[in-house]
Coordinates of C-alpha atoms and ligand atoms in Angstrom, one line a residue:
X1 CA 0.0 0.0 0.0
X2 CA 1.4 3.4 -0.9
X3 CA 2.1 6.0 1.8
X4 CA 4.6 8.6 2.7
X5 CA 7.5 6.6 4.2
X6 CA 10.8 6.0 2.4
X7 CA 9.7 2.5 1.2
X8 CA 6.2 3.4 -0.1
X9 CA 6.3 7.2 -0.5
X10 CA 6.3 9.7 -3.3
X11 CA 9.7 8.6 -4.6
X12 CA 8.5 5.1 -5.4
X13 CA 4.9 5.8 -6.4
X14 CA 5.7 5.8 -10.1
X15 CA 6.6 2.1 -9.9
X16 CA 3.1 1.1 -9.1
X17 CA 1.3 4.2 -10.6
X18 CA 2.9 5.1 -13.9
X19 CA 1.0 8.5 -14.1
X20 CA 2.9 9.6 -11.1
X21 CA 5.9 10.1 -13.4
X22 CA 4.0 12.2 -15.9
X23 CA 4.6 15.7 -17.2
X24 CA 1.7 17.5 -15.5
X25 CA 2.0 16.3 -11.9
X26 CA 1.1 18.1 -8.7
X27 CA 1.9 19.7 -6.4
X28 CA 4.4 22.3 -7.8
X29 CA 6.5 25.1 -6.4
X30 CA 4.8 28.3 -7.3
X31 CA 7.5 30.6 -8.5
X32 CA 5.7 33.9 -8.2
X33 CA 8.1 35.7 -10.6
X34 CA 7.0 33.5 -13.5
X35 CA 3.3 33.6 -12.7
X36 CA 1.7 35.5 -15.6
X37 CA -1.2 37.9 -14.7
X38 CA -3.6 36.6 -17.2
X39 CA -6.1 39.4 -18.1
X40 CA -8.4 36.7 -19.4
X41 CA -8.8 35.4 -15.8
X42 CA -9.5 38.9 -14.5
X43 CA -12.4 39.1 -16.9
X44 CA -14.0 35.8 -16.1
X45 CA -14.3 36.0 -12.3
X46 CA -14.1 32.7 -10.4
X47 CA -17.4 32.2 -8.7
X48 CA -18.5 29.6 -6.2
X49 CA -21.7 28.9 -4.4
X50 CA -21.9 26.3 -1.6
X51 CA -24.7 25.0 0.6
X52 CA -24.3 24.6 4.3
X53 CA -24.6 20.9 5.2
X54 CA -24.9 19.1 8.5
X55 CA -24.3 15.4 9.2
X56 CA -21.5 15.2 6.6
X57 CA -19.6 12.0 6.8
X58 CA -15.9 12.2 7.8
X59 CA -13.6 9.2 7.4
X60 CA -10.1 8.2 8.2
X61 CA -8.7 7.1 4.8
X62 CA -5.5 5.8 6.3
X63 CA -3.8 8.8 4.6
X64 CA -5.7 11.5 6.5
X65 CA -9.3 12.6 7.1
X66 CA -11.7 13.2 4.3
X67 CA -15.2 14.8 4.4
X68 CA -17.6 13.4 1.8
X69 CA -19.5 16.5 0.7
X70 CA -21.3 15.7 -2.6
X71 CA -23.2 18.9 -3.1
X72 CA -25.4 18.9 -6.2
X73 CA -26.4 22.4 -5.3
X74 CA -22.8 23.7 -5.3
X75 CA -21.2 25.4 -8.3
X76 CA -17.7 26.5 -9.0
X77 CA -17.2 28.2 -12.4
X78 CA -15.4 30.9 -14.3
X79 CA -11.8 31.8 -13.9
X80 CA -9.7 29.0 -15.6
X81 CA -12.7 26.7 -15.8
X82 CA -14.0 27.9 -19.2
X83 CA -17.8 27.4 -19.6
X84 CA -18.0 24.3 -17.4
X85 CA -19.6 24.0 -14.0
X86 CA -17.9 22.0 -11.3
X87 CA -19.6 20.5 -8.2
X88 CA -18.1 19.9 -4.8
X89 CA -17.4 16.2 -4.0
X90 CA -15.2 16.1 -1.0
X91 CA -12.6 18.0 1.0
X92 CA -9.6 16.9 3.0
X93 CA -6.2 18.2 3.9
X94 CA -2.4 17.6 4.1
X95 CA 0.0 18.3 6.9
X96 CA 3.5 17.6 8.2
X97 CA 5.2 16.3 11.3
X98 CA 6.0 19.9 12.3
X99 CA 4.4 23.2 11.2
X100 CA 7.5 24.1 9.3
X101 CA 6.2 21.9 6.5
X102 CA 2.9 20.2 5.5
X103 CA 1.6 22.0 2.5
X104 CA 1.8 20.3 -0.9
X105 CA 2.2 23.4 -3.0
X106 CA 5.1 25.7 -2.0
X107 CA 5.5 29.4 -2.8
X108 CA 9.0 30.5 -3.9
X109 CA 10.2 27.4 -2.0
X110 CA 8.3 28.2 1.2
X111 CA 6.1 25.5 2.6
X112 CA 3.0 26.3 4.8
X113 CA 1.9 24.2 7.8
X114 CA -0.8 22.5 5.8
X115 CA -3.1 22.7 2.8
X116 CA -6.8 22.2 2.5
X117 CA -8.2 20.7 -0.8
X118 CA -11.8 21.3 -1.9
X119 CA -12.3 18.8 -4.7
X120 CA -14.8 19.5 -7.4
X121 CA -15.8 17.6 -10.7
X122 CA -17.0 18.8 -14.0
X123 CA -20.7 18.1 -14.1
X124 CA -21.2 19.9 -17.5
X125 CA -19.2 17.2 -19.3
X126 CA -19.1 14.1 -17.2
X127 CA -21.7 11.9 -15.5
X128 CA -19.7 11.0 -12.3
X129 CA -16.7 11.9 -10.3
X130 CA -14.9 8.7 -11.3
X131 CA -15.5 9.4 -15.0
X132 CA -14.4 13.0 -14.6
X133 CA -11.1 11.8 -13.0
X134 CA -10.2 10.2 -16.3
X135 CA -10.2 13.5 -18.3
X136 CA -7.8 16.4 -18.4
X137 CA -10.5 18.9 -17.4
X138 CA -12.4 16.5 -15.1
X139 CA -11.6 18.0 -11.7
X140 CA -11.0 21.4 -10.2
X141 CA -9.4 21.5 -6.7
X142 CA -9.2 24.7 -4.6
X143 CA -6.1 24.7 -2.4
X144 CA -6.0 26.8 0.7
X145 CA -2.8 27.1 2.8
X146 CA -2.7 26.9 6.6
X147 CA -0.7 29.3 8.6
X148 CA -0.3 28.6 12.4
X149 CA -1.6 31.4 14.6
X150 CA -3.3 32.0 17.9
X151 CA -6.9 31.9 16.7
X152 CA -8.3 28.5 16.2
X153 CA -10.3 28.1 13.0
X154 CA -13.9 27.4 14.0
X155 CA -14.7 25.4 10.9
X156 CA -11.6 23.3 11.3
X157 CA -12.5 22.8 14.9
X158 CA -15.7 21.1 13.8
X159 CA -13.5 18.6 12.0
X160 CA -11.0 18.3 14.9
X161 CA -13.8 17.6 17.3
X162 CA -14.7 14.4 15.5
X163 CA -11.2 12.9 15.0
X164 CA -11.2 11.0 18.3
X165 CA -14.1 8.9 16.8
X166 CA -12.1 8.0 13.6
X167 CA -8.7 7.3 15.1
X168 CA -8.3 4.2 13.0
X169 CA -8.2 3.7 9.2
X170 CA -11.6 2.9 7.8
X171 CA -13.6 4.4 10.6
X172 CA -16.1 7.1 9.9
X173 CA -18.6 9.3 11.7
X174 CA -21.0 12.1 11.0
X175 CA -20.1 15.7 11.7
X176 CA -23.1 17.0 13.7
X177 CA -22.3 20.6 13.1
X178 CA -23.3 22.6 10.0
X179 CA -20.4 23.0 7.7
X180 CA -20.2 25.8 5.1
X181 CA -17.3 25.3 2.8
X182 CA -17.2 29.0 2.0
X183 CA -15.9 29.6 5.5
X184 CA -12.7 27.7 4.6
X185 CA -11.8 30.3 1.9
X186 CA -9.6 33.2 2.8
X187 CA -10.9 36.8 2.6
X188 CA -8.5 37.7 -0.2
X189 CA -9.5 35.7 -3.3
X190 CA -6.3 36.1 -5.4
X191 CA -5.1 32.8 -6.7
X192 CA -2.6 30.9 -8.9
X193 CA -3.8 28.3 -11.4
X194 CA -2.2 25.6 -13.6
X195 CA -3.0 22.2 -15.0
X196 CA -1.9 19.3 -12.8
X197 CA -2.8 16.1 -11.2
X198 CA -4.1 14.3 -8.1
X199 CA -1.4 14.6 -5.5
X200 CA -1.9 11.0 -4.3
X201 CA -1.9 7.8 -6.3
X202 CA -3.1 7.1 -8.9
X203 CA -2.0 10.7 -9.7
X204 CA -4.4 11.1 -12.6
X205 CA -3.5 14.2 -14.7
X206 CA -7.1 15.5 -14.5
X207 CA -7.0 18.5 -12.2
X208 CA -7.3 22.2 -12.9
X209 CA -5.6 23.6 -9.8
X210 CA -6.6 26.9 -8.2
X211 CA -4.4 27.8 -5.2
X212 CA -5.4 30.8 -3.1
X213 CA -2.6 33.2 -2.3
X214 CA -3.8 34.1 1.2
X215 CA -3.5 31.4 3.9
X216 CA -6.1 30.8 6.6
X217 CA -5.1 30.5 10.2
X218 CA -5.3 27.3 12.3
X219 CA -3.7 26.6 15.7
X220 CA -0.8 24.3 16.5
X221 CA -3.2 22.3 18.7
X222 CA -5.5 21.7 15.7
X223 CA -2.6 20.4 13.6
X224 CA -1.5 18.2 16.6
X225 CA -4.9 16.6 16.6
X226 CA -4.5 15.8 12.8
X227 CA -1.3 14.0 13.6
X228 CA -3.1 11.7 16.1
X229 CA -4.9 9.9 13.4
X230 CA -3.7 6.3 12.9
X231 CA -2.8 5.0 9.4
X232 CA -3.7 1.5 10.6
X233 CA -7.0 -0.1 11.2
X234 CA -6.2 -2.0 14.3
X235 CA -4.2 -2.0 17.5
X236 CA -0.9 -1.1 15.8
X237 CA -0.5 2.6 16.0
X238 CA 1.3 4.4 13.2
X239 CA 0.3 8.0 13.4
X240 CA -0.3 10.0 10.2
X241 CA 2.3 12.6 11.0
X242 CA 2.8 13.6 7.4
X243 CA 0.8 13.2 4.2
X244 CA 2.1 15.7 1.7
X245 CA 3.7 15.0 -1.6
X246 CA 6.8 17.3 -2.4
X247 CA 6.7 19.6 -5.4
X248 CA 7.0 18.1 -8.8
X249 CA 8.6 19.7 -12.0
X250 CA 6.4 22.4 -13.5
X251 CA 8.1 21.7 -16.9
X252 CA 6.7 24.0 -19.6
X253 CA 3.3 24.4 -18.0
X254 CA 1.8 27.9 -17.8
X255 CA 1.3 29.3 -14.3
X256 CA -1.3 32.0 -14.3
X257 CA -2.3 34.3 -11.5
X258 CA -5.5 36.3 -10.8
X259 CA -5.6 39.0 -8.2
X260 CA -9.3 39.0 -7.6
Ligands
O3B301 N1 -4.9 15.6 -3.0 S1 -5.9 15.8 -4.3 O1 -6.9 16.9 -4.0 O2 -5.1 16.0 -5.5 C1 -6.8 14.4 -4.5 C2 -8.2 14.5 -4.7 C3 -8.9 13.3 -5.0 C4 -8.3 12.1 -5.0 B1 -9.1 10.8 -5.2 O3 -10.4 10.8 -5.4 O4 -8.4 9.6 -5.2 C5 -6.9 12.0 -4.8 C6 -6.2 13.2 -4.6
ZN302 ZN1 -5.3 16.7 -1.4

């Protein structure tokens, strides 16, 4: 089973998952000096509309936590997404063993303490998430960086408060609180965008990435709770202390920015 240790981690994924060695892999280091301010993006504003939902199911995937949030009423469109509408499917995040690392994307070589991914799929063109993940414009993922600060993030706290119930791989529970994905987004809506992939196996090259420039703040305690999840399903305890893939070559891909 793939993971993040030297024997099953990112450096060996391509052996089992050939796409992991492709030319449009994610994450990447966002070199801000080469980001082109694409007037086209300025014109087509990125718009999103989410519902608030309660009783969303959160599960321990063995690689982290994931909230299943299929929202037929949600819409992400505009910006780099052309004329298609994308619908929220799930959200999860990545972190590191200390807060000095943990994000997947880096900015001019700088890592953040973690990164939240809001995963959407193209409902204009495809009939299911699984089908969309087989196409170059199938998914759109919003990435939001975590900075560590003194204010705990109330929305993240709703996630943290359930983690004791899903300590082991395969366990799931319902989040009793109402979750509004909009609250995960920073106030500043400037972003970078490029064509990439899933950052975990099978690393399908099917993602239009939209990475917000402004981080949101979480507390060290909240990140400590993430690291208490176990990657195993039973007694053995192997904590999920890191689950981020390091940056992959950008190659000749365009990196565009939009200062909304
Ligand atoms: N980390 S990620 O957002 O690129 C991502 C999203 C979905 C899946 B998946 O559905 O397997 C894997 C990785
Ligand atoms: Zn992710």
